[in-house]
Amino acid sequence: MKEKTLNEAQDYGTHRLNTILRESYGKAHEVINPVLERREKIEKLRSTVGLLEPYRLFFNLPNTLQESIKQGKYQLAARDYNKGKVLLAQAFPTSSDAASTNSSQSTLIETKRRVFDRVWSEVERIVARLRTDLESQLEEPWRGMEEHERNIKLLFELDTTTDPVWHCLSSQYRWIKKIMVESYDEQALIVEEFRKTDEEILQSQNMNPAERLALFKQILGALKSSEFENMFAKEPEVKFWIALTTGVKTLSELLLRLLPDFWKLAVAFMDGKIQKASKRRNTVSDPQRVSNCLAMVKDIIDLYSSQMSYLLIESLVPDRNKDEQEGQEEEEQEEPNRAKSSVVEAFFLGRIITEVSNSMNDVNALGLRGGAFMIMVDMIERVRWNFVDYLCASWAKDAKIFFRYEDWTLQSENSQITLLVSLFYQFHEHCLRSAYKYASIWTASTEEPVAGDDVLAVVNEDFTERIRKTFLDALYSFLDGLVHLAFSDGERTRTDENPTSSTSTSMEPRKQRNIDFAQLDPRILVTISNLNEVGSKTIPKLLADFERTCRLSMAEDGKALVEVVGQLDNILFEDYIKRKTVVASRVITDGILYGGIDWYSMAKPTGVHAFTFEALLSLVVVHAQISEIAPPLVHRALSALLVNMSQDCLRCFQQAGRFGMGGMLQATLEMEFMNHVLKQYKTPPSDEVFAMIFDVIERAYDPVGGENLQEEMVGFKKLLLNAQKSTQVQFMCFKQKK
């Protein structure tokens, strides 16, 4: 046994067993060791997962942020970002805790920090891109202010390094100015194009007086209509003003659309209401911040005011200055201008001043600070004065040539006066109310918001004095125009359609045929009637309108106007009477002095001489003419003619020398017959002249002895009665109507 197994070489019989065991151990190690290693790894992973489980949201944060941003859920992205910041702060211990950790824990923390930093850098990259997008949205003007405020708050939550409020304000400020300038340039170009185009059209279009008058009547009649612009939108005199009104309205609406949101954001910025939550407590307004915001608002208001000033002041002044330099000679020949009608101007200036005033009051309601609103106050005052001055100049100019609208159409309700009188009243009253509206329309005058609906402003004396002067000057110009019409060339009254008629359509055809206003007499008679209407009704109504509108007494001015009307009436009436007296005067002079009558030696009278009949018949013609045209003037005219004719008789009898019995009776018969026929028109002056005639005849009577005056008077009375009866038909018109 020793030789085989129980020896030292065989480890005393255990060598084989040991070999087998070693081989078994090797085999077991090869099989079990990987399992143990995997188990160890699993334990490590389980430990690591257990450590990272609370930070699952943090590690998913990049994907979560990208998904929220893609869906436009910026608020959710900001909330997740802030949660990530909290988790990152909780993931690492403070410095005191870190000091107590061992080296193995420190290694783990460092590894953990590297992992967290890598995730957080990706988060910061995504959030930085989001910040850039939000800041770019603040520069987009079409986004609403609510969206801008939301984006500003998001940027604060996303830890922006810039001030998003100031960024938004400055971007909006630049865009507002840019869009206001572009809009103004566009509107100014349109206005100027219409101005030039309409001037060319008007120069090429020649309207005859009838067409011009018809258009003017239509415009006056439609002033109170809401469809005025649509009715006359194609007329050259309206196109320019529609363009100007539209331009003002567009610029004003643009300001009111942009400024409120801008000011709201500026106030929040100045008061520190929009900022990081950590800075909201005990916030004090930054003077520089306030100054910058107020400067921007003031600049916007100044831009709007300068635009309005150019459109409504500077652009209108050149036309007025050009008109004033045309000269008196050209003015006298000028026809009413279609493009520069004060009625059209008054209407649209009223629309414009209302638009600007409403815009001012809306801006005042915003409560601007820093003197910005006072720029608008200064602008509206200058616009007020320019409008009043512009309209007054145009008003006065149109009044000087208003008589050109006369077409001698008689009123249907009063056929003694023409439509020109009522037409002038409408024109004058409209200009008066429009001018006062510009001066009195209410606008806020302080930065404090004030409610002033339907309130009239206190009108400066300069305004009322300018209006009063133009009001009176226009009236005097109109009166001068009436007289000018009466004495103007009769050919101007003729029109292509109707050379002799100018009565309204409701008048009888007989009057349309018989009244020829190309003749001087009809024009003078109708003008006298017009003056009477103006003096008795139109002027008192206009003065009452002025006193009620402007709250000024016009008593003295009214007396002066009535006195001028009386003077002009006398000028026209005396001219008419003077010309009508010529016929009777010539007949009487020829009959008394040059008719071959010997007043001293003539025989007893046998009847009234022919010259007396002829003189009275000339008055019948006058009576017929006046009755046809202006019946109220009949008594006045015949009374004046009776005085003139009696004065001619007095003059002639004074030159006749001595009167015998026959001459004395004949002269007395002529005068008694004349006095009796025209007794309806006797006046104290005529009675006085007839008394002087009888006195002259009596003084010049040289009686011859043997004459019986009483017996002669019996025959005298019979002759007088016969003459009266035989001429009843011829002189029936002189009888008083019962």
XYZ file of C-alpha atoms in Angstrom:
738
model
C 0.000 0.000 0.000
C 2.877 2.276 0.808
C 4.312 1.669 -2.555
C 1.134 2.421 -4.364
C -0.891 5.009 -2.441
C 0.193 5.597 1.082
C 3.320 7.415 0.349
C 4.343 10.991 0.415
C 4.227 11.396 -3.364
C 0.553 10.508 -3.335
C -0.116 12.609 -0.282
C -0.713 9.429 1.526
C -3.644 8.510 -0.653
C -5.335 11.974 -0.872
C -3.708 13.356 -4.008
C -6.358 12.149 -6.343
C -9.117 13.367 -4.063
C -7.508 16.780 -3.752
C -7.138 16.931 -7.502
C -10.775 16.081 -7.941
C -11.788 18.671 -5.321
C -9.628 21.355 -6.936
C -11.117 20.631 -10.285
C -14.615 20.677 -8.720
C -13.906 24.024 -7.057
C -12.689 25.466 -10.349
C -15.742 24.200 -12.092
C -17.976 25.589 -9.308
C -16.230 28.965 -9.408
C -16.675 29.184 -13.138
C -20.401 28.511 -12.735
C -21.327 30.485 -9.569
C -19.021 33.563 -9.832
C -20.923 35.252 -12.746
C -24.155 34.739 -10.868
C -22.734 36.431 -7.831
C -21.386 39.301 -9.896
C -24.744 39.827 -11.561
C -26.418 39.787 -8.165
C -24.021 42.429 -6.916
C -24.713 44.612 -9.921
C -28.417 44.181 -9.379
C -28.062 45.298 -5.790
C -26.072 48.339 -6.879
C -28.651 49.240 -9.528
C -31.469 48.756 -7.055
C -29.687 51.038 -4.646
C -29.101 53.664 -7.377
C -32.716 53.549 -8.573
C -33.884 53.914 -5.016
C -31.724 57.007 -4.728
C -32.968 58.598 -8.018
C -36.661 57.730 -7.708
C -37.612 61.125 -6.111
C -36.017 62.946 -9.088
C -37.884 61.209 -11.885
C -39.649 64.507 -12.780
C -36.299 66.247 -12.933
C -34.818 63.781 -15.396
C -37.953 63.870 -17.546
C -37.925 67.663 -17.498
C -36.283 68.255 -20.938
C -38.843 66.077 -22.695
C -41.690 67.570 -20.655
C -40.601 71.118 -21.462
C -40.257 70.422 -25.175
C -43.705 68.827 -25.312
C -45.335 71.744 -23.441
C -43.634 74.326 -25.645
C -44.617 72.438 -28.769
C -48.263 72.534 -27.626
C -48.035 76.236 -26.701
C -48.527 75.515 -23.000
C -46.007 78.091 -21.838
C -47.511 78.431 -18.385
C -47.145 74.705 -17.783
C -43.557 74.842 -19.035
C -42.742 77.669 -16.613
C -44.299 75.752 -13.723
C -42.297 72.619 -14.533
C -39.139 74.685 -14.839
C -39.630 76.121 -11.363
C -40.307 72.628 -9.988
C -37.063 71.506 -11.570
C -35.197 74.291 -9.779
C -36.634 73.147 -6.453
C -35.696 69.523 -7.116
C -32.185 70.542 -8.089
C -31.804 72.435 -4.824
C -33.098 69.464 -2.842
C -30.833 66.966 -4.626
C -27.646 68.203 -2.975
C -26.947 68.767 0.708
C -25.836 72.075 2.096
C -22.168 72.785 2.774
C -22.464 71.798 6.482
C -23.997 68.458 5.594
C -21.393 67.810 2.957
C -18.585 68.194 5.490
C -19.897 65.318 7.611
C -20.069 62.835 4.762
C -17.357 60.228 4.167
C -15.301 59.831 1.039
C -17.551 57.175 -0.513
C -20.597 59.367 -0.101
C -18.723 62.345 -1.581
C -17.893 60.319 -4.634
C -21.527 59.366 -5.004
C -22.617 62.994 -4.664
C -20.143 64.143 -7.286
C -21.399 61.502 -9.674
C -24.923 62.534 -8.896
C -24.080 66.220 -9.471
C -22.573 65.496 -12.876
C -25.724 63.685 -13.895
C -27.956 66.492 -12.623
C -25.821 69.164 -14.251
C -26.017 67.423 -17.584
C -29.825 67.275 -17.353
C -30.074 70.843 -16.104
C -27.892 72.215 -18.895
C -30.328 70.700 -21.394
C -33.212 72.291 -19.483
C -31.492 75.684 -19.513
C -30.899 75.405 -23.242
C -34.578 74.717 -23.867
C -35.713 77.501 -21.522
C -33.291 79.983 -23.101
C -34.856 79.298 -26.477
C -38.298 79.781 -24.923
C -37.208 83.112 -23.427
C -36.037 84.251 -26.857
C -39.363 83.279 -28.416
C -41.335 85.093 -25.727
C -39.209 88.225 -26.076
C -39.735 88.190 -29.824
C -43.479 87.933 -29.216
C -43.290 91.091 -27.114
C -42.131 92.888 -30.264
C -45.112 91.700 -32.307
C -47.653 94.542 -32.305
C -50.649 92.509 -33.431
C -50.690 90.568 -30.165
C -53.075 91.876 -27.548
C -51.992 93.539 -24.329
C -53.283 90.590 -22.279
C -50.991 88.268 -24.179
C -48.091 90.665 -23.689
C -48.731 90.801 -19.937
C -48.891 87.016 -19.783
C -45.611 86.693 -21.660
C -43.972 89.259 -19.384
C -44.997 87.286 -16.304
C -43.749 84.082 -17.915
C -40.392 85.690 -18.610
C -40.121 86.716 -14.975
C -40.920 83.128 -13.958
C -38.284 81.874 -16.396
C -35.590 84.022 -14.729
C -35.006 86.388 -17.623
C -31.919 88.550 -17.312
C -33.499 91.527 -19.124
C -36.511 93.670 -18.170
C -39.351 92.330 -20.358
C -41.668 95.219 -19.486
C -39.240 97.824 -20.770
C -38.470 95.653 -23.769
C -42.184 95.468 -24.594
C -42.728 99.186 -24.007
C -39.815 100.276 -26.173
C -40.846 97.885 -28.962
C -44.440 99.059 -28.824
C -43.305 102.699 -28.776
C -41.211 102.273 -31.914
C -43.996 100.387 -33.673
C -46.695 102.927 -32.678
C -44.648 105.814 -34.040
C -43.850 103.879 -37.187
C -47.468 102.968 -37.903
C -48.676 106.502 -37.090
C -46.178 108.024 -39.510
C -47.048 105.530 -42.238
C -50.766 106.094 -41.770
C -50.320 109.861 -41.789
C -48.221 109.791 -44.960
C -50.876 107.680 -46.652
C -53.752 109.953 -45.606
C -51.872 113.166 -46.420
C -51.082 111.828 -49.887
C -54.755 110.986 -50.494
C -55.871 114.435 -49.339
C -53.331 116.191 -51.536
C -54.247 114.063 -54.557
C -57.925 114.920 -54.122
C -57.047 118.587 -53.767
C -55.085 118.695 -57.016
C -57.471 116.423 -58.931
C -60.540 118.386 -57.921
C -58.926 121.686 -58.856
C -58.243 120.307 -62.349
C -61.803 118.992 -62.644
C -63.305 122.272 -61.521
C -61.232 124.211 -64.000
C -62.472 121.972 -66.801
C -66.118 121.994 -65.700
C -68.142 125.126 -66.373
C -71.512 125.050 -64.637
C -74.096 127.531 -65.821
C -75.805 129.665 -63.142
C -78.930 127.483 -63.080
C -76.926 124.280 -62.470
C -74.778 125.963 -59.844
C -77.840 127.305 -58.009
C -79.596 123.926 -58.135
C -76.540 122.223 -56.633
C -76.252 124.884 -53.927
C -79.926 124.442 -52.980
C -79.487 120.671 -52.786
C -76.456 121.052 -50.528
C -78.268 123.480 -48.222
C -81.293 121.227 -48.036
C -79.263 118.136 -47.179
C -76.995 119.589 -44.478
C -78.956 117.978 -41.658
C -79.244 114.654 -43.429
C -77.165 111.704 -42.290
C -76.708 110.792 -45.949
C -75.074 114.097 -46.894
C -71.711 112.547 -47.718
C -73.251 109.751 -49.774
C -75.530 112.156 -51.640
C -72.709 114.436 -52.767
C -69.691 112.116 -52.570
C -69.041 112.499 -56.314
C -69.099 116.305 -56.266
C -65.622 117.886 -56.510
C -66.379 120.350 -53.696
C -67.162 117.395 -51.388
C -64.494 114.845 -52.347
C -61.594 116.768 -50.841
C -63.405 117.324 -47.542
C -64.482 113.702 -47.317
C -60.839 112.707 -47.787
C -59.703 115.170 -45.112
C -62.413 114.036 -42.667
C -61.539 110.398 -43.304
C -57.862 111.136 -42.729
C -58.518 112.811 -39.382
C -60.852 110.018 -38.311
C -58.342 107.337 -39.324
C -55.478 108.947 -37.406
C -57.650 109.555 -34.336
C -58.968 105.992 -34.289
C -55.421 104.704 -34.675
C -54.267 106.717 -31.669
C -57.189 105.535 -29.541
C -56.573 101.942 -30.565
C -52.880 101.973 -29.662
C -52.451 104.438 -26.815
C -54.713 102.932 -24.070
C -52.913 99.564 -23.941
C -49.538 101.259 -24.147
C -50.415 103.640 -21.308
C -51.843 100.795 -19.202
C -48.592 98.866 -19.525
C -46.542 102.007 -18.905
C -48.452 102.761 -15.685
C -47.922 99.201 -14.483
C -44.228 99.512 -15.306
C -43.855 102.910 -13.609
C -45.673 101.718 -10.486
C -43.720 98.472 -10.398
C -46.817 96.287 -10.588
C -45.341 93.917 -13.166
C -42.090 92.412 -11.906
C -40.699 89.371 -10.107
C -42.768 88.318 -7.113
C -39.721 88.619 -4.879
C -39.450 92.344 -5.707
C -43.095 93.351 -5.395
C -43.017 94.199 -1.720
C -42.133 97.750 -0.703
C -41.735 98.795 -4.354
C -40.764 102.427 -4.938
C -41.176 103.998 -8.392
C -37.897 104.481 -10.169
C -37.638 108.163 -11.269
C -35.703 107.230 -14.395
C -38.243 104.590 -15.303
C -41.106 107.087 -14.845
C -39.285 109.743 -16.835
C -38.645 107.411 -19.753
C -42.258 106.223 -19.909
C -43.678 109.748 -19.740
C -41.279 110.878 -22.446
C -42.485 108.120 -24.773
C -46.170 108.910 -24.156
C -45.502 112.591 -24.622
C -43.696 111.881 -27.889
C -46.667 109.870 -29.208
C -49.125 112.643 -28.289
C -46.839 115.250 -29.810
C -46.668 113.255 -33.051
C -50.467 113.054 -33.244
C -50.833 116.765 -32.460
C -48.301 117.742 -35.107
C -50.113 115.597 -37.665
C -53.445 117.223 -36.813
C -51.846 120.659 -36.888
C -50.507 120.119 -40.372
C -53.706 118.654 -41.781
C -56.056 121.133 -40.112
C -53.982 124.314 -39.940
C -50.995 124.470 -42.255
C -52.624 122.681 -45.180
C -55.644 125.023 -45.119
C -53.790 128.313 -44.671
C -52.199 128.499 -48.170
C -55.597 128.375 -49.862
C -56.910 131.190 -47.724
C -53.864 133.363 -48.262
C -54.115 132.756 -51.993
C -57.752 133.816 -51.962
C -56.968 137.014 -50.070
C -54.340 138.011 -52.648
C -56.616 137.686 -55.645
C -57.526 141.353 -55.487
C -60.706 143.340 -55.450
C -61.027 143.554 -59.234
C -60.989 139.781 -59.665
C -63.285 139.375 -56.696
C -65.976 141.525 -58.247
C -66.063 139.324 -61.335
C -65.805 136.026 -59.480
C -68.567 133.462 -59.650
C -69.379 131.191 -56.685
C -66.613 128.612 -56.413
C -67.710 124.998 -56.282
C -64.614 123.760 -54.501
C -64.555 126.467 -51.834
C -68.174 126.740 -50.755
C -68.331 127.911 -47.151
C -71.451 125.780 -46.623
C -69.581 122.595 -47.539
C -66.543 123.713 -45.563
C -68.663 124.508 -42.505
C -70.288 121.081 -42.581
C -67.046 119.139 -42.794
C -65.111 121.377 -40.420
C -67.856 120.623 -37.891
C -67.410 116.902 -38.456
C -63.654 117.223 -38.073
C -63.698 119.343 -34.902
C -66.152 116.876 -33.345
C -63.876 113.954 -34.206
C -60.787 115.640 -32.761
C -62.688 116.793 -29.670
C -64.033 113.305 -28.966
C -60.547 111.863 -29.393
C -59.170 114.406 -26.937
C -61.812 113.582 -24.342
C -61.133 109.859 -24.755
C -57.417 110.479 -24.253
C -58.210 112.627 -21.212
C -60.105 109.690 -19.694
C -56.845 107.700 -19.685
C -55.385 110.014 -17.035
C -52.068 110.749 -18.729
C -49.307 112.297 -16.631
C -46.326 114.505 -17.199
C -47.924 117.194 -19.369
C -48.593 114.950 -22.372
C -52.283 115.836 -22.546
C -51.562 119.567 -22.434
C -49.939 119.211 -25.862
C -53.356 118.217 -27.192
C -55.003 121.108 -25.333
C -52.684 123.534 -27.085
C -53.335 121.823 -30.423
C -57.132 121.963 -30.140
C -57.037 125.654 -29.261
C -55.026 126.418 -32.375
C -57.342 124.235 -34.464
C -60.372 126.010 -32.988
C -59.074 129.421 -33.921
C -57.973 128.310 -37.372
C -61.367 126.766 -38.072
C -63.238 129.853 -36.907
C -60.906 132.162 -38.820
C -60.953 129.967 -41.933
C -64.733 129.680 -42.014
C -65.222 133.378 -41.288
C -62.974 134.306 -44.206
C -64.818 131.908 -46.522
C -68.174 133.007 -45.108
C -67.444 136.674 -45.745
C -66.128 135.951 -49.222
C -69.193 133.936 -50.213
C -71.477 136.638 -48.823
C -69.873 139.189 -51.134
C -70.752 137.135 -54.188
C -73.929 135.561 -52.845
C -76.008 137.768 -55.120
C -74.686 135.632 -57.999
C -77.112 132.921 -56.874
C -80.051 135.168 -57.757
C -82.130 133.695 -60.572
C -85.193 135.869 -59.850
C -87.353 132.945 -58.821
C -90.221 134.297 -56.732
C -91.384 132.580 -53.590
C -94.666 130.707 -53.893
C -95.951 131.973 -50.537
C -94.850 135.564 -51.134
C -94.567 136.424 -54.808
C -93.085 139.866 -54.152
C -89.697 138.500 -53.014
C -87.256 136.034 -54.518
C -85.941 132.778 -53.090
C -82.546 134.422 -52.650
C -83.671 135.925 -49.326
C -84.590 132.608 -47.715
C -81.543 131.021 -49.316
C -79.303 133.625 -47.701
C -80.952 133.098 -44.329
C -80.174 129.380 -44.464
C -76.607 130.083 -45.574
C -75.985 132.779 -42.955
C -77.560 130.869 -40.091
C -75.630 127.697 -40.944
C -72.308 129.534 -41.045
C -73.087 131.286 -37.749
C -73.921 128.083 -35.906
C -70.960 126.257 -37.409
C -68.451 128.961 -36.465
C -69.761 129.103 -32.904
C -69.680 125.316 -32.683
C -65.951 125.338 -33.399
C -65.416 127.920 -30.701
C -67.664 126.352 -28.070
C -67.368 122.590 -28.478
C -66.277 121.189 -25.131
C -62.911 119.552 -24.617
C -61.060 118.732 -21.416
C -58.474 121.361 -20.526
C -56.591 119.567 -17.705
C -54.906 116.211 -17.290
C -57.442 115.170 -14.688
C -60.209 113.042 -16.253
C -63.350 115.186 -16.507
C -66.852 114.224 -17.619
C -68.226 116.929 -19.929
C -70.898 115.424 -22.144
C -73.142 118.015 -23.814
C -71.270 120.863 -22.156
C -70.215 124.003 -23.984
C -66.764 125.411 -23.358
C -66.235 128.958 -22.196
C -65.762 130.868 -25.442
C -62.915 133.328 -25.661
C -63.900 136.902 -26.540
C -61.584 136.801 -29.566
C -63.711 134.035 -31.057
C -67.042 135.771 -30.506
C -65.684 139.070 -31.784
C -64.363 137.409 -34.935
C -67.731 135.737 -35.493
C -69.658 138.936 -34.771
C -67.579 140.965 -37.196
C -67.993 138.402 -39.973
C -71.699 138.066 -39.196
C -72.216 141.807 -39.709
C -69.828 142.106 -42.655
C -71.618 139.282 -44.437
C -74.980 140.969 -43.905
C -73.695 144.272 -45.249
C -72.131 142.471 -48.216
C -75.414 140.760 -48.958
C -77.260 144.080 -48.852
C -74.713 145.611 -51.213
C -75.167 142.622 -53.491
C -78.926 143.176 -53.627
C -78.426 146.750 -54.775
C -75.787 145.610 -57.242
C -78.296 143.119 -58.666
C -80.892 145.822 -59.200
C -78.546 148.029 -61.225
C -76.560 145.258 -62.944
C -76.682 144.575 -66.663
C -80.047 143.084 -67.434
C -78.543 140.601 -69.855
C -77.013 138.720 -66.915
C -80.469 137.761 -65.714
C -81.205 135.860 -68.905
C -80.694 132.111 -69.034
C -80.649 129.759 -71.930
C -83.858 128.060 -70.877
C -85.927 131.057 -69.831
C -84.813 134.523 -70.814
C -87.677 136.483 -69.290
C -89.340 134.460 -66.580
C -88.191 133.837 -63.045
C -91.194 132.873 -61.044
C -91.592 129.652 -59.139
C -93.370 126.670 -60.592
C -96.399 127.310 -58.414
C -96.941 130.807 -59.855
C -99.461 131.492 -62.613
C -98.226 131.298 -66.210
C -99.327 134.880 -66.699
C -96.683 136.136 -64.298
C -94.080 133.924 -65.815
C -94.738 135.504 -69.207
C -95.086 139.152 -68.149
C -92.285 139.763 -65.660
C -89.128 140.431 -67.610
C -86.258 140.761 -65.170
C -83.941 141.691 -67.962
C -85.546 145.129 -67.573
C -84.399 147.507 -64.867
C -87.795 148.377 -63.346
C -88.812 144.823 -62.352
C -85.416 144.213 -60.780
C -85.611 147.387 -58.742
C -89.154 146.700 -57.549
C -88.363 143.127 -56.518
C -85.119 144.240 -54.894
C -87.023 146.829 -52.865
C -89.391 144.061 -51.771
C -86.398 141.891 -50.893
C -84.895 144.708 -48.842
C -88.172 145.179 -46.996
C -88.291 141.452 -46.254
C -84.679 141.452 -45.109
C -85.153 144.522 -42.906
C -88.451 143.476 -41.336
C -87.986 139.702 -40.927
C -84.649 138.244 -41.982
C -82.356 140.594 -40.051
C -84.393 140.395 -36.807
C -84.412 136.594 -37.042
C -80.677 136.454 -37.688
C -79.940 138.890 -34.856
C -82.075 136.813 -32.508
C -80.197 133.691 -33.626
C -76.883 135.414 -32.980
C -77.880 136.676 -29.526
C -79.233 133.266 -28.562
C -76.159 131.458 -29.908
C -73.340 133.772 -28.878
C -75.052 135.364 -25.853
C -74.205 138.877 -27.007
C -76.504 141.860 -27.408
C -76.841 143.111 -30.972
C -79.283 145.948 -30.347
C -77.021 148.722 -31.612
C -75.815 146.678 -34.569
C -79.416 145.844 -35.385
C -80.368 149.513 -35.482
C -77.427 150.252 -37.780
C -78.424 147.409 -40.095
C -82.035 148.543 -40.301
C -80.835 152.066 -40.990
C -78.635 150.828 -43.841
C -81.548 148.808 -45.240
C -83.631 151.993 -45.169
C -80.919 153.957 -46.953
C -80.556 151.332 -49.678
C -84.316 151.144 -50.014
C -84.480 154.900 -50.473
C -81.732 154.803 -53.094
C -83.588 152.210 -55.165
C -87.024 153.734 -54.616
C -85.926 157.251 -55.446
C -84.210 156.013 -58.585
C -87.408 154.285 -59.675
C -89.612 157.285 -58.842
C -87.198 159.682 -60.508
C -87.344 157.755 -63.766
C -91.112 157.368 -63.626
C -91.581 161.049 -62.844
C -89.782 162.064 -66.022
C -92.737 161.205 -68.287
C -95.334 163.045 -66.231
C -92.970 165.966 -65.654
C -92.343 166.397 -69.368
C -96.076 166.190 -70.168
C -96.979 168.718 -67.476
C -94.187 171.118 -68.412
C -95.065 170.969 -72.082
C -98.759 171.360 -71.349
C -98.547 174.269 -68.895
C -95.647 176.270 -70.288
C -95.209 175.206 -73.886
C -98.660 174.062 -74.951
C -99.722 177.433 -76.357
C -102.018 178.249 -73.437
C -102.366 181.926 -72.500
C -103.364 181.667 -68.912
C -104.233 185.363 -68.701
C -106.484 185.787 -71.730
C -107.867 182.332 -72.271
C -111.593 181.754 -72.319
C -113.576 180.035 -69.666
C -112.765 176.325 -69.267
C -114.741 173.704 -71.110
C -113.037 170.643 -69.665
C -109.748 169.177 -68.400
C -106.813 169.545 -70.756
C -105.278 166.549 -72.474
C -101.891 166.969 -70.780
C -103.505 166.274 -67.405
C -105.069 163.082 -68.724
C -101.791 162.075 -70.290
C -99.858 162.695 -67.063
C -102.373 160.659 -65.054
C -102.347 157.880 -67.620
C -98.558 157.632 -67.200
C -99.266 156.890 -63.548
C -101.762 154.225 -64.583
C -98.926 152.450 -66.397
C -96.759 152.713 -63.295
C -99.615 151.442 -61.130
C -100.084 148.445 -63.396
C -96.384 147.611 -63.346
C -96.080 147.844 -59.579
C -99.331 145.942 -58.994
C -98.019 143.135 -61.145
C -94.632 142.883 -59.443
C -94.818 144.370 -55.940
C -98.397 145.324 -54.878
C -97.376 146.487 -51.381
C -95.345 149.273 -53.012
C -98.297 150.757 -54.953
C -99.418 153.270 -52.337
C -95.902 154.337 -51.504
C -94.939 154.787 -55.158
C -98.123 156.612 -56.213
C -97.910 158.871 -53.179
C -94.353 159.808 -54.105
C -95.283 160.306 -57.742
C -98.210 162.517 -56.701
C -95.848 164.694 -54.676
C -93.385 164.935 -57.568
C -96.100 165.657 -60.114
C -97.643 168.333 -57.906
C -94.216 169.912 -57.450
C -93.826 170.009 -61.240
C -97.227 171.717 -61.469
C -96.198 174.213 -58.817
C -92.971 174.980 -60.643
C -94.749 175.466 -63.955
C -97.563 177.644 -62.560
C -94.972 179.794 -60.831
C -93.481 180.448 -64.266
C -96.837 180.953 -66.030
C -97.196 184.616 -65.063
C -100.615 186.216 -64.550
C -103.914 184.373 -64.633
C -107.168 185.771 -65.921
C -110.579 184.465 -64.890
C -110.475 181.682 -67.498
C -106.872 180.771 -66.785
C -107.441 180.733 -63.059
C -110.497 178.487 -63.383
C -108.717 176.199 -65.885
C -105.642 175.802 -63.680
C -107.832 175.168 -60.646
C -109.845 172.611 -62.593
C -106.686 170.746 -63.627
C -105.403 170.594 -60.066
C -108.742 169.690 -58.489
C -109.231 166.906 -61.015
C -105.707 165.570 -60.423
C -106.146 165.819 -56.658
C -109.484 164.012 -56.821
C -108.278 161.172 -59.075
C -105.296 160.519 -56.813
C -107.008 161.258 -53.514
C -106.286 157.709 -52.264
C -102.568 158.535 -52.383
C -102.707 161.949 -50.769
C -100.222 162.597 -48.005
C -99.450 165.664 -45.896
C -96.548 166.624 -48.238
C -98.798 166.409 -51.301
C -101.561 168.368 -49.555
C -99.011 171.014 -48.694
C -97.824 171.265 -52.305
C -101.402 171.525 -53.626
C -102.107 174.245 -51.117
C -99.072 176.095 -52.406
C -100.306 175.654 -56.008
C -103.719 177.114 -55.215
C -102.014 179.941 -53.378
C -99.774 180.664 -56.386
C -102.810 180.659 -58.727
C -104.733 182.904 -56.397
C -101.865 185.352 -56.064
C -101.290 185.413 -59.824
C -105.022 185.901 -60.546
C -105.633 189.338 -62.042
C -109.439 189.910 -61.930
C -111.221 192.103 -64.457
C -114.172 194.192 -63.387
C -117.672 192.775 -63.841
C -116.707 189.119 -63.345
C -118.908 187.057 -60.985
C -116.756 184.388 -59.437
C -119.623 182.699 -57.638
C -121.536 182.084 -60.847
C -118.403 180.785 -62.523
C -117.847 178.315 -59.702
C -121.182 176.651 -60.399
C -120.117 175.896 -63.942
C -116.667 174.920 -62.653
C -118.121 172.246 -60.395
C -120.164 170.793 -63.224
C -117.089 170.553 -65.410
C -115.172 168.848 -62.645
C -117.978 166.367 -62.016
C -118.300 165.592 -65.711
C -114.564 165.015 -66.014
C -114.631 162.631 -63.055
C -117.526 160.629 -64.455
C -116.087 160.423 -67.946
C -112.768 159.057 -66.694
C -113.999 156.550 -64.135
C -112.940 153.595 -66.251
C -109.525 154.988 -67.192
C -108.628 155.750 -63.584
C -110.507 152.958 -61.835
C -107.216 151.498 -60.648
C -106.705 154.543 -58.426
C -109.879 153.909 -56.454
C -109.518 152.466 -53.008
C -110.440 148.805 -52.891
C -113.118 147.939 -50.376
